[in-house]
Each structure stands twice: as structure tokens, then as C-alpha cells.
JSON list of C-alpha atoms in Angstrom, two decimals:
[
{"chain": "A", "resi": 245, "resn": "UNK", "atom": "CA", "xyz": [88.38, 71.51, 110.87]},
{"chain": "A", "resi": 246, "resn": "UNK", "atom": "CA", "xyz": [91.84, 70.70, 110.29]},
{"chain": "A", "resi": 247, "resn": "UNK", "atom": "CA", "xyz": [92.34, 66.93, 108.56]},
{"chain": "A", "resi": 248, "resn": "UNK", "atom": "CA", "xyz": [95.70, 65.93, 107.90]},
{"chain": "A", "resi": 249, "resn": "UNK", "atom": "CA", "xyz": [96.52, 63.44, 104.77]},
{"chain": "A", "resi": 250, "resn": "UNK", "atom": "CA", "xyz": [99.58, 61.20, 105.11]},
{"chain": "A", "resi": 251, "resn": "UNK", "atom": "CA", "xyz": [100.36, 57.56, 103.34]},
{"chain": "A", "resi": 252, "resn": "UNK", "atom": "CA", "xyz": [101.20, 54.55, 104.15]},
{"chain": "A", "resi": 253, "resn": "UNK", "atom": "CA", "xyz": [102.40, 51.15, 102.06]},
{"chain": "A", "resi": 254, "resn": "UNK", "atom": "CA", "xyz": [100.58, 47.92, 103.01]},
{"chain": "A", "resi": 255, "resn": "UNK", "atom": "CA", "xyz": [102.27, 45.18, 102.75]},
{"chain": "A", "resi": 256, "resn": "UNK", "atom": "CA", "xyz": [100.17, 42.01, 101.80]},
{"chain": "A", "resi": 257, "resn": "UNK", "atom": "CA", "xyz": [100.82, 40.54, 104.96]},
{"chain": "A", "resi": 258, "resn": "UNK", "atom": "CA", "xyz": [98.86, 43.51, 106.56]},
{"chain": "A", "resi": 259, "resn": "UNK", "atom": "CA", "xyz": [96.07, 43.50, 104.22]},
{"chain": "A", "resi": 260, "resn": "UNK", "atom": "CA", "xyz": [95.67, 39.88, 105.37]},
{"chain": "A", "resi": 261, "resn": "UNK", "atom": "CA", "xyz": [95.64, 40.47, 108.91]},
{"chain": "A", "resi": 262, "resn": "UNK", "atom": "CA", "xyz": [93.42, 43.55, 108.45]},
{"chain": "A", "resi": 263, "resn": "UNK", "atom": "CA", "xyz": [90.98, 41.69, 106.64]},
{"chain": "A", "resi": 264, "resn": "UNK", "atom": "CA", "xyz": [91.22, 38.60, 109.22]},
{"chain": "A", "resi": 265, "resn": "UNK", "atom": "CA", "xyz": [90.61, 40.85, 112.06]},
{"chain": "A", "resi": 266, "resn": "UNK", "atom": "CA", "xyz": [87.68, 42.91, 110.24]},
{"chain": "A", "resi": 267, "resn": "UNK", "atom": "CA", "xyz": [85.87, 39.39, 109.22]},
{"chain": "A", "resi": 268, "resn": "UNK", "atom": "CA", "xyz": [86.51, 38.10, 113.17]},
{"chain": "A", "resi": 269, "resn": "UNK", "atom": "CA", "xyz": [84.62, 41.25, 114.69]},
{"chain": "A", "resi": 270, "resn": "UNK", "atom": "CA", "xyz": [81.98, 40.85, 111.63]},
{"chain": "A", "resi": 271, "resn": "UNK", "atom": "CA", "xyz": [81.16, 37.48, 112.85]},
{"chain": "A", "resi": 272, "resn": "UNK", "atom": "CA", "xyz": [80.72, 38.62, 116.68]},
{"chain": "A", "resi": 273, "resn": "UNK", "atom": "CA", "xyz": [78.22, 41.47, 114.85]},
{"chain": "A", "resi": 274, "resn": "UNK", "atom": "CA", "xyz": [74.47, 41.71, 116.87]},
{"chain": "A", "resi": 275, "resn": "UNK", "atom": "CA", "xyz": [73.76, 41.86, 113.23]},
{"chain": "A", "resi": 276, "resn": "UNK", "atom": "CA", "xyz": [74.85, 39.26, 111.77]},
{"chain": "A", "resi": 277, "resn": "UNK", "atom": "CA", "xyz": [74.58, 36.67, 114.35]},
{"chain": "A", "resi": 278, "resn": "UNK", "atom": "CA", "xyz": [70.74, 37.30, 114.01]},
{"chain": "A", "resi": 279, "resn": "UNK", "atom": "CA", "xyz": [70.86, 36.39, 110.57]},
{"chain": "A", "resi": 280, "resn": "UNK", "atom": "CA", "xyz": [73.16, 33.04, 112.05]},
{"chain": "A", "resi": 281, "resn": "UNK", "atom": "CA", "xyz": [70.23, 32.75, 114.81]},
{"chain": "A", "resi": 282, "resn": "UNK", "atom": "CA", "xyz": [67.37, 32.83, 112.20]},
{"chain": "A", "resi": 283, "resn": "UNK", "atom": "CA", "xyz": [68.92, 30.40, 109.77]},
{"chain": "A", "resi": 284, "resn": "UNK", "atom": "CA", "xyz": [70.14, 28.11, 112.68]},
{"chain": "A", "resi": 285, "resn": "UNK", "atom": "CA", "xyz": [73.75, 28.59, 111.99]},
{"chain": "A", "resi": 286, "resn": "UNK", "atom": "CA", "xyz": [75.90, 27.33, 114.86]},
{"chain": "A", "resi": 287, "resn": "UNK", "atom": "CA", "xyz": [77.08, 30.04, 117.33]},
{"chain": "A", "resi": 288, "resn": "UNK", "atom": "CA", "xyz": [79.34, 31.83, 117.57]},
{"chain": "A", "resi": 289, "resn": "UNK", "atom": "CA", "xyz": [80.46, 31.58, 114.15]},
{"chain": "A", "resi": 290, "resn": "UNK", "atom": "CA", "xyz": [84.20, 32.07, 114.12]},
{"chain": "A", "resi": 291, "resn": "UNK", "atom": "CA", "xyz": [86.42, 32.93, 111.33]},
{"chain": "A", "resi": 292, "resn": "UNK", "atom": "CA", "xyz": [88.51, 29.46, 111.19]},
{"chain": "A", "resi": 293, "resn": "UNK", "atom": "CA", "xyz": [85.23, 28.49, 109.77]},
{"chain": "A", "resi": 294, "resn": "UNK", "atom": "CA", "xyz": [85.42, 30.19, 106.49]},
{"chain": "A", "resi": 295, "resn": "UNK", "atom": "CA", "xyz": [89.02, 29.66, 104.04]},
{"chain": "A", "resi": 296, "resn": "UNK", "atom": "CA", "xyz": [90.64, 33.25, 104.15]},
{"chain": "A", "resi": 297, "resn": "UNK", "atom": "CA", "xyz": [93.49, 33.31, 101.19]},
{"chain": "A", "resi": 298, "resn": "UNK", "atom": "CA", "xyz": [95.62, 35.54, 99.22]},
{"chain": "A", "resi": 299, "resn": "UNK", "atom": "CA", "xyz": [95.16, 34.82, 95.00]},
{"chain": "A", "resi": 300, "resn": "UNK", "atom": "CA", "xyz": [98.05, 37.84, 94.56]},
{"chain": "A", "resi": 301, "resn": "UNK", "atom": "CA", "xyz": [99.40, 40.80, 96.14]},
{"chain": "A", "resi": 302, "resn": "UNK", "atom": "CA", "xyz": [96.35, 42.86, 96.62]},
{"chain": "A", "resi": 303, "resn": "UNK", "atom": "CA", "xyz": [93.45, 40.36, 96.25]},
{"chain": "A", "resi": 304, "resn": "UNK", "atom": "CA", "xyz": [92.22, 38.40, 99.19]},
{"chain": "A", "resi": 305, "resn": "UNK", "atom": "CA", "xyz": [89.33, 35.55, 98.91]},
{"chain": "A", "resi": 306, "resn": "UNK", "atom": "CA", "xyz": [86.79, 33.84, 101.58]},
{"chain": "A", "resi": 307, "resn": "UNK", "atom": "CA", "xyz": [85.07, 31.59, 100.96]},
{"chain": "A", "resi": 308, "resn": "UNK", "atom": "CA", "xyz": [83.08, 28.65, 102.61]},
{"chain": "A", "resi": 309, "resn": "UNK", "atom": "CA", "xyz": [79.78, 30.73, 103.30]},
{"chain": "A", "resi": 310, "resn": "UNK", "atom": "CA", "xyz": [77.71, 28.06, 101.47]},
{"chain": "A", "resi": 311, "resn": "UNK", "atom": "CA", "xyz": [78.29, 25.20, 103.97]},
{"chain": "A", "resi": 312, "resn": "UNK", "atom": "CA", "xyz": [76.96, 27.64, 107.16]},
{"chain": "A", "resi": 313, "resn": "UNK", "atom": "CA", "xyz": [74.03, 29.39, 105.24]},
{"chain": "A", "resi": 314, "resn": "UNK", "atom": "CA", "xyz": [72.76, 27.92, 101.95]},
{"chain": "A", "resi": 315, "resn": "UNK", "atom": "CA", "xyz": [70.20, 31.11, 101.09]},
{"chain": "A", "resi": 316, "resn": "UNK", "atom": "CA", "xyz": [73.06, 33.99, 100.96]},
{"chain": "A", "resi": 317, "resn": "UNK", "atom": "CA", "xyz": [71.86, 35.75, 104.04]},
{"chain": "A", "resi": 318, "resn": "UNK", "atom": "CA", "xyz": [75.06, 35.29, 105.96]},
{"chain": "A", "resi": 319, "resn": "UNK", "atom": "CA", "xyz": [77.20, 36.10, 102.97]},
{"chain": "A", "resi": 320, "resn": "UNK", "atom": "CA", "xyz": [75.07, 39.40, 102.50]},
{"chain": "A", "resi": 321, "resn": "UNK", "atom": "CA", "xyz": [75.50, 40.44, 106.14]},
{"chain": "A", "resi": 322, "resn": "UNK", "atom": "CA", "xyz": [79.24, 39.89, 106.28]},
{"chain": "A", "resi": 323, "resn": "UNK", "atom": "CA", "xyz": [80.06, 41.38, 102.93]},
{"chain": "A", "resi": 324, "resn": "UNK", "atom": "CA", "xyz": [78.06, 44.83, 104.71]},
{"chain": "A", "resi": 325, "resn": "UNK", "atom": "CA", "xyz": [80.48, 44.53, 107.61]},
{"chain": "A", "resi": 326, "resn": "UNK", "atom": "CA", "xyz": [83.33, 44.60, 105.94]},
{"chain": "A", "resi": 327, "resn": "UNK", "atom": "CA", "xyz": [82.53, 46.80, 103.51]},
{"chain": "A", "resi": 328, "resn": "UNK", "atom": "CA", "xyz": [81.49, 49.91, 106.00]},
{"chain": "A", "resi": 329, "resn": "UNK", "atom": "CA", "xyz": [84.35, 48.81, 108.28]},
{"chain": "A", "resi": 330, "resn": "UNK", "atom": "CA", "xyz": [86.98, 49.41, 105.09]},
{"chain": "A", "resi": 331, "resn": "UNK", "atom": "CA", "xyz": [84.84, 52.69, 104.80]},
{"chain": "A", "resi": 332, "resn": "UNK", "atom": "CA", "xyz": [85.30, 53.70, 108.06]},
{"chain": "A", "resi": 333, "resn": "UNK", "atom": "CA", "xyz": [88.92, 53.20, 108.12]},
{"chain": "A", "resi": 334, "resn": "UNK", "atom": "CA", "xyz": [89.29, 55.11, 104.96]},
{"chain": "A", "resi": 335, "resn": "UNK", "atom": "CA", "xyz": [91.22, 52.24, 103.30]},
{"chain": "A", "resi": 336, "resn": "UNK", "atom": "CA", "xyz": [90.43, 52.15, 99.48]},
{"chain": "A", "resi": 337, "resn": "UNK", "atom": "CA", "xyz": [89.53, 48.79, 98.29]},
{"chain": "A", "resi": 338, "resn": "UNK", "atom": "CA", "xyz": [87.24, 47.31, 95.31]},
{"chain": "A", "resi": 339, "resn": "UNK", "atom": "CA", "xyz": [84.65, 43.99, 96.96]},
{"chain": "A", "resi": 340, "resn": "UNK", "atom": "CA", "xyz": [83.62, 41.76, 94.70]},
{"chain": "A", "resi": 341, "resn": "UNK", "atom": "CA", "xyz": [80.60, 39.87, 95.70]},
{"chain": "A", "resi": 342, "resn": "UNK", "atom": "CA", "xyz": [80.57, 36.98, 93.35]},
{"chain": "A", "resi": 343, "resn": "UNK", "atom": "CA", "xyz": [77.37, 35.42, 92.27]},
{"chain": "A", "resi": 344, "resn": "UNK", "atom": "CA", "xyz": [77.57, 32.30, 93.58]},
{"chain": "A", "resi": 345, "resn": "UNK", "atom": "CA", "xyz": [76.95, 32.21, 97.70]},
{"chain": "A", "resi": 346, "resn": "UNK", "atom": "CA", "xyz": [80.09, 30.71, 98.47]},
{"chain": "A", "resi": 347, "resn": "UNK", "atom": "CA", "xyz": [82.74, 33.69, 97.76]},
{"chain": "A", "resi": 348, "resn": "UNK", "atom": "CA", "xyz": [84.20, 37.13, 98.60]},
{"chain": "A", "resi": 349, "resn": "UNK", "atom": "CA", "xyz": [87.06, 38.81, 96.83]},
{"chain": "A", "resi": 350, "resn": "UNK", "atom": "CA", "xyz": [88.45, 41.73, 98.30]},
{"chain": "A", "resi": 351, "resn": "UNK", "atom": "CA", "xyz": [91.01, 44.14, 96.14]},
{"chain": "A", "resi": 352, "resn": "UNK", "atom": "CA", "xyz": [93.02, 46.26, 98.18]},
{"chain": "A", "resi": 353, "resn": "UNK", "atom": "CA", "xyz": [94.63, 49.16, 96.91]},
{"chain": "A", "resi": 354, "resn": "UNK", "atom": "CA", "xyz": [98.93, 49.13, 98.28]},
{"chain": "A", "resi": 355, "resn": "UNK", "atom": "CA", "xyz": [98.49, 52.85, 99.46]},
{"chain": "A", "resi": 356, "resn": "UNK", "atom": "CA", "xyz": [96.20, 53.29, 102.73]},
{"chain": "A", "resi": 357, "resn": "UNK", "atom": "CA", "xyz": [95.25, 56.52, 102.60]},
{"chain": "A", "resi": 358, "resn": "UNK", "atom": "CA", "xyz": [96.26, 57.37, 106.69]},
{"chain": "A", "resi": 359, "resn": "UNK", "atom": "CA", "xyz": [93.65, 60.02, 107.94]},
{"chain": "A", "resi": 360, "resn": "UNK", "atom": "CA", "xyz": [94.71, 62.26, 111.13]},
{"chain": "A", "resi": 361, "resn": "UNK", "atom": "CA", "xyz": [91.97, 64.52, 112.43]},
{"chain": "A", "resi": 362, "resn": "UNK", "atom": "CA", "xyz": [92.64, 67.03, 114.92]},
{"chain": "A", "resi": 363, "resn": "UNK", "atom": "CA", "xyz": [90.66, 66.51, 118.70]},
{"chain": "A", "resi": 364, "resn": "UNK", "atom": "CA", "xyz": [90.49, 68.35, 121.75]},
{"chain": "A", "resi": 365, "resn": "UNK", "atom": "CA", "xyz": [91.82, 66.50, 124.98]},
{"chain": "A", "resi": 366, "resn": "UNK", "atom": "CA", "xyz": [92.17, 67.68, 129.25]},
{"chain": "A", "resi": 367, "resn": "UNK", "atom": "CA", "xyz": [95.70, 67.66, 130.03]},
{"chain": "A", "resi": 368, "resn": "UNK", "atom": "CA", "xyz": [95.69, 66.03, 132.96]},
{"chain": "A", "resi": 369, "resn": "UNK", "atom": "CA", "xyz": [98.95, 67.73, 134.47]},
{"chain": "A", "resi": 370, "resn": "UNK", "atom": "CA", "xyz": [97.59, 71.61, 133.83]},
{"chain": "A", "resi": 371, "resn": "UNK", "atom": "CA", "xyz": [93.46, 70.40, 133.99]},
{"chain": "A", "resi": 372, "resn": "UNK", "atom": "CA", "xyz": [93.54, 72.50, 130.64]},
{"chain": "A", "resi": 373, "resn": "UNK", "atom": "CA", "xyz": [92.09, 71.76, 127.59]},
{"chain": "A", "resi": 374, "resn": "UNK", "atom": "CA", "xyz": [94.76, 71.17, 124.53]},
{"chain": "A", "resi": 375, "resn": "UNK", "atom": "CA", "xyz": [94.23, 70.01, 120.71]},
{"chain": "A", "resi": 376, "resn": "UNK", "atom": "CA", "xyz": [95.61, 66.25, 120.18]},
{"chain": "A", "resi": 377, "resn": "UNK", "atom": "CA", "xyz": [94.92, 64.06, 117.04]},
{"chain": "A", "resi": 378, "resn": "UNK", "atom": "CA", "xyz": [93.33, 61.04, 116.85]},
{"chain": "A", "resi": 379, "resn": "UNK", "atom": "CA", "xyz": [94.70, 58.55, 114.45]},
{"chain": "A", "resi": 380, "resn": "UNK", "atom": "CA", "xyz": [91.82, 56.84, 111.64]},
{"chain": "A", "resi": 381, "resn": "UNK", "atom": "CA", "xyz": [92.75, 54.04, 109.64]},
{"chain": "A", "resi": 382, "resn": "UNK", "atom": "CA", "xyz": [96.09, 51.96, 109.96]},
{"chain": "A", "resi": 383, "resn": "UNK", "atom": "CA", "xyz": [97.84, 49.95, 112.40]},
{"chain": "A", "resi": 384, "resn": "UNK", "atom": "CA", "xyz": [96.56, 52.62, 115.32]},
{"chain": "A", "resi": 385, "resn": "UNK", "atom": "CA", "xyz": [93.19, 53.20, 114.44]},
{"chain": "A", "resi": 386, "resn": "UNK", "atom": "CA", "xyz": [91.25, 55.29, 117.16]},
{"chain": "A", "resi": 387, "resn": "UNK", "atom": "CA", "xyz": [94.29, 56.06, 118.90]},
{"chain": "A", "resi": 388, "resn": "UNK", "atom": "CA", "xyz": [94.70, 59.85, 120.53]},
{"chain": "A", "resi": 389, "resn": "UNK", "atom": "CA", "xyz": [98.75, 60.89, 119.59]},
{"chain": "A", "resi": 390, "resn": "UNK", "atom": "CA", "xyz": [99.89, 64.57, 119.96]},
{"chain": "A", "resi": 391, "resn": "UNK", "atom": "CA", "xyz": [102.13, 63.77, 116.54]},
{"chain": "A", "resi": 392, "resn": "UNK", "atom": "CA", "xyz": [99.95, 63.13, 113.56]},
{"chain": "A", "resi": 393, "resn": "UNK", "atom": "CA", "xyz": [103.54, 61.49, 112.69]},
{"chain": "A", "resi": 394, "resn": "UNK", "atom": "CA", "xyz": [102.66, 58.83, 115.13]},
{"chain": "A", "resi": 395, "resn": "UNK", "atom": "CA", "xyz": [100.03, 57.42, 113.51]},
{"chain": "A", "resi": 396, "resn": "UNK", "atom": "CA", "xyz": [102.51, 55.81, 110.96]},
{"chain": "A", "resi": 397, "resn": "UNK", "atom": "CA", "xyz": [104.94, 54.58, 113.11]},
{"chain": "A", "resi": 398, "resn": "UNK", "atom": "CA", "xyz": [104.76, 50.92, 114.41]},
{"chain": "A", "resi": 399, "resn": "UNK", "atom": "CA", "xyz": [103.20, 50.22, 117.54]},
{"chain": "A", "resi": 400, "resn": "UNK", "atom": "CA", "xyz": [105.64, 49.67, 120.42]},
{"chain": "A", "resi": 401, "resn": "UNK", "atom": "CA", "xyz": [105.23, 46.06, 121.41]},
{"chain": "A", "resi": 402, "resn": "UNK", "atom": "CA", "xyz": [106.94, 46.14, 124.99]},
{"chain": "A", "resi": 403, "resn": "UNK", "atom": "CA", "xyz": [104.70, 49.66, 125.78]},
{"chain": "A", "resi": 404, "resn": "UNK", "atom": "CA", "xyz": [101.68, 47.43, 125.00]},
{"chain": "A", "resi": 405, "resn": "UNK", "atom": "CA", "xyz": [102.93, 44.52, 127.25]},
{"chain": "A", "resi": 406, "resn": "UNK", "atom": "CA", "xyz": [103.71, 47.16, 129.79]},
{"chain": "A", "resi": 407, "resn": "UNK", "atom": "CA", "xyz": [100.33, 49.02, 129.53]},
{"chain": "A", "resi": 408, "resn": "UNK", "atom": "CA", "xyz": [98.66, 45.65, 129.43]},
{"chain": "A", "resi": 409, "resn": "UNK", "atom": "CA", "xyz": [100.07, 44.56, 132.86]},
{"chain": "A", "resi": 410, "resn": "UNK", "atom": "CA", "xyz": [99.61, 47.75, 134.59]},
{"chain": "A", "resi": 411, "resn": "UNK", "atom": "CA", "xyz": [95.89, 47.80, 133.46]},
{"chain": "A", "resi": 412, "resn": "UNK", "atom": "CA", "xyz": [95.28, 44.39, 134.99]},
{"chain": "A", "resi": 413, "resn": "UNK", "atom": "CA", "xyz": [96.59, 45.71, 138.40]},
{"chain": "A", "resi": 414, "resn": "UNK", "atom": "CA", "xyz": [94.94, 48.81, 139.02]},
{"chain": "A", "resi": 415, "resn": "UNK", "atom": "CA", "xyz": [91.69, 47.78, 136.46]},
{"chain": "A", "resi": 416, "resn": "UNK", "atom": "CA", "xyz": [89.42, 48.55, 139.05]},
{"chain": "A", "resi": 417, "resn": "UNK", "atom": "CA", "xyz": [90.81, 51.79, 140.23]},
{"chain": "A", "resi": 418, "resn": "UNK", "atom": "CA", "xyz": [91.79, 53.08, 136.82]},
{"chain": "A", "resi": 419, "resn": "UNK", "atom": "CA", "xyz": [88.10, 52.91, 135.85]},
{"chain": "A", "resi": 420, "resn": "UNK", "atom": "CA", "xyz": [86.47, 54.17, 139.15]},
{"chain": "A", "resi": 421, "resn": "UNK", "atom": "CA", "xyz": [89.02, 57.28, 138.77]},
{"chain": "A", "resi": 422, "resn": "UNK", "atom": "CA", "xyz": [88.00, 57.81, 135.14]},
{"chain": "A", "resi": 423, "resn": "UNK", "atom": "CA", "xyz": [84.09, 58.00, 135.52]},
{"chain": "A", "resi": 424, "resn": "UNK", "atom": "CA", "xyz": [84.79, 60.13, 138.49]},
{"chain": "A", "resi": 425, "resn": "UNK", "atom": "CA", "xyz": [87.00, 62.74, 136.29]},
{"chain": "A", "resi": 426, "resn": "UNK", "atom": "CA", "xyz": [84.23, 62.25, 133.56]},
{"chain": "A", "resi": 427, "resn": "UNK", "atom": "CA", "xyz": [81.41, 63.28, 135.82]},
{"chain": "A", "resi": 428, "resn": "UNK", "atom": "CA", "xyz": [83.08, 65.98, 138.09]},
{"chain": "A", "resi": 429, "resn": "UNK", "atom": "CA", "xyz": [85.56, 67.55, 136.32]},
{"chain": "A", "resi": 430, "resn": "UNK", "atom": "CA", "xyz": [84.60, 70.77, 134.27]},
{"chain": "A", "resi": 431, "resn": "UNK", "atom": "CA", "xyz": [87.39, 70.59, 131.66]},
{"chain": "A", "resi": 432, "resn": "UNK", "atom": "CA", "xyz": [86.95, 66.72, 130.73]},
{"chain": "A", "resi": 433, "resn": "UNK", "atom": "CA", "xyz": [83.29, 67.46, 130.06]},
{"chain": "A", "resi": 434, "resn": "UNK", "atom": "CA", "xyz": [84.11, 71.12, 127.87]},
{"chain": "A", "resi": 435, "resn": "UNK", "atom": "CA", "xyz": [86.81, 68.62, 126.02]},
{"chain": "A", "resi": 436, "resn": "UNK", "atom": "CA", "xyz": [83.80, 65.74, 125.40]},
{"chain": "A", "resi": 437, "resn": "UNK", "atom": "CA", "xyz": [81.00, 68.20, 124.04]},
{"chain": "A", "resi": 438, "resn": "UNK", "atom": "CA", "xyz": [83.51, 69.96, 121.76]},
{"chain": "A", "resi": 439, "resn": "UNK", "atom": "CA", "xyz": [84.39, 66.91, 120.20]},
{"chain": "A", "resi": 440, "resn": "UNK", "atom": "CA", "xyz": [81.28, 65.93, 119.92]},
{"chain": "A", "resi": 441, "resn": "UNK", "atom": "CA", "xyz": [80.85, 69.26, 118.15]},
{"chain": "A", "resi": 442, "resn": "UNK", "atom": "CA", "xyz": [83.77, 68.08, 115.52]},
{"chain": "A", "resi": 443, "resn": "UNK", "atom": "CA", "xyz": [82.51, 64.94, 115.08]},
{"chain": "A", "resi": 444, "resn": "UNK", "atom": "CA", "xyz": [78.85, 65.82, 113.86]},
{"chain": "A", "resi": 445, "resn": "UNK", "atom": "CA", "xyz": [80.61, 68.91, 111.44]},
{"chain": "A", "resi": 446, "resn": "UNK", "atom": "CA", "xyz": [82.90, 66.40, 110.05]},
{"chain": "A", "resi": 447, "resn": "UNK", "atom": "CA", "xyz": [80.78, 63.22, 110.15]},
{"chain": "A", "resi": 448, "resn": "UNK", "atom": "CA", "xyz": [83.59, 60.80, 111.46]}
]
């Protein structure tokens, strides 16, 4: 299995937004809204709730879990979010805890450490089966490129727009067309089982 290392340079401004976006999804969590539910914390929780702040360059704070949760419960669900989602990404970065209830500091490191792994994909103009690789970590995580390269480039705003409008117009279509290609078509499914076949082996 092929895995291809590249860098990247964060700038603080992205740690900020990363760490925004991974404490937003953390608070939509099955898992921790039950702890919300049990302790009678208001629903849904949302992340204007908590202070988010930089103290320097690498370090990020939140803080405010005390006034939603007194016993620590929230704080201990959130900090194990955010902590397997930095993980996943394969984003180096030191969390301190803190004793009291009320805090999270995160450190992370200037150099993501950009992980490419190679995939198989159908090609939908031959119906063959090709190798593509799908991006981990960074500003395209989870995204299927045939350019490892691509993975560090910035995303292309107007493509997104463009993508964005298209999918609300044929939405309905798009997905009957998909399930019917996932179902029916012999190549999509040899592409699906062999990367489910990578994934186990590599364990991401």
C-alpha cells in the first residue's frame, strides 16, 4: 500500500478555523449530545456558546464549559471529539485538558503532516477500474484527486459555487443515477470491495 507524505504550513488563521469547525461537528455528536440530554443542557449546543481564542501562534483556548455542564461530563466528551478528529486527520497537536472544568488548550504544531493514500476508482468514461488518491488531512480532507499534488493546493472557490448550483438542480437525479451505478454496475462494486480491502490493511 502506497502512502504518500507531503507538508503543508498552517497558518494560525487555519488552525482556528480547523479547530472551530472540529468543535461545531463535536457539538452535533450522538455522543455528546447524550451527555447534554442527561445533564439537561440546552439543545443543540452550538459553538457561539463556548469563547474560542488564540493565546499565540499555535495555541488555541475554549473555554465556557462550566456554565453548560458543572460536573465535567460535557468537557470530557468534547475534549474526545476533538482529540480523535485531530487523529484522524493526521494533524500533530499537544491537548491540554486543564484541571479546572472550564478550559481546553489546544497546541498545534505549524507543519500538518498532509497524508495521500492511493484508492481504486470506475472511470466512468472507459467503465474501467483506475488507481486515484484520496486526500487525508488539510483543507480537502476525504477528497478523491488523481494528483496527490492536489491535495495541497487551495480549493477552487467558483468550482465549488458551480458544483454547488448544479447539485441543487439535478439533486434528485444525480442520486437516483448513483445508487443505480452502485447496485448494477460490475466495476463500481469490484472498485468498492477493493477499497474496502485497503482500508482494513491500512486501518484508515
Amino acid at each position: 500500500i502506497n502512502t504518500l507524505n507531503t507538508h503543508m504550513k498552517l497558518t494560525p488563521k487555519n488552525k482556528l478555523s480547523l479547530v472551530t469547525n472540529i468543535l461545531s461537528a463535536a457539538l452535533k455528536s450522538p455522543s455528546v449530545v447524550q451527555v447534554g440530554t442527561r445533564k439537561n443542557v440546552p439543545l443543540p449546543i452550538s459553538d457561539k456558546q463556548l469563547n474560542i481564542e488564540m493565546l499565540d501562534d499555535n495555541k488555541i483556548k475554549i473555554s465556557g464549559f462550566a456554565l453548560l455542564d458543572k460536573s465535567g461530563d460535557l468537557k470530557s466528551a468534547v475534549l474526545l471529539y476533538i482529540t480523535t478528529a485531530l487523529k484522524k486527520r493526521n494533524i500533530p497537536a499537544k491537548i491540554d485538558p486543564i484541571e479546572n472544568v472550564d478550559e481546553i488548550v489546544i497546541d498545534i504544531d505549524d507543519i500538518l503532516n498532509e497524508v495521500a493514500v492511493r484508492i481504486f476508482k470506475r472511470d466512468p468514461k472507459t467503465n474501467k477500474i483506475k488507481t486515484a488518491f484520496k486526500c487525508i488531512g488539510g483543507l480537502k480532507d476525504g477528497r478523491r484527486v488523481s494528483n496527490p499534488d492536489e491535495c495541497l493546493s487551495k480549493p477552487d472557490i467558483q468550482k465549488r459555487i458551480r458544483a454547488a448550483i448544479n447539485s441543487r438542480k439535478k439533486r434528485s437525479t444525480m442520486k437516483m443515477k448513483r445508487k443505480i451505478t452502485q447496485k448494477t454496475n460490475l466495476m463500481s462494486r469490484r472498485a468498492k470491495n477493493a477499497n474496502k480491502r485497503l482500508k482494513k490493511a491500512r486501518g484508515i
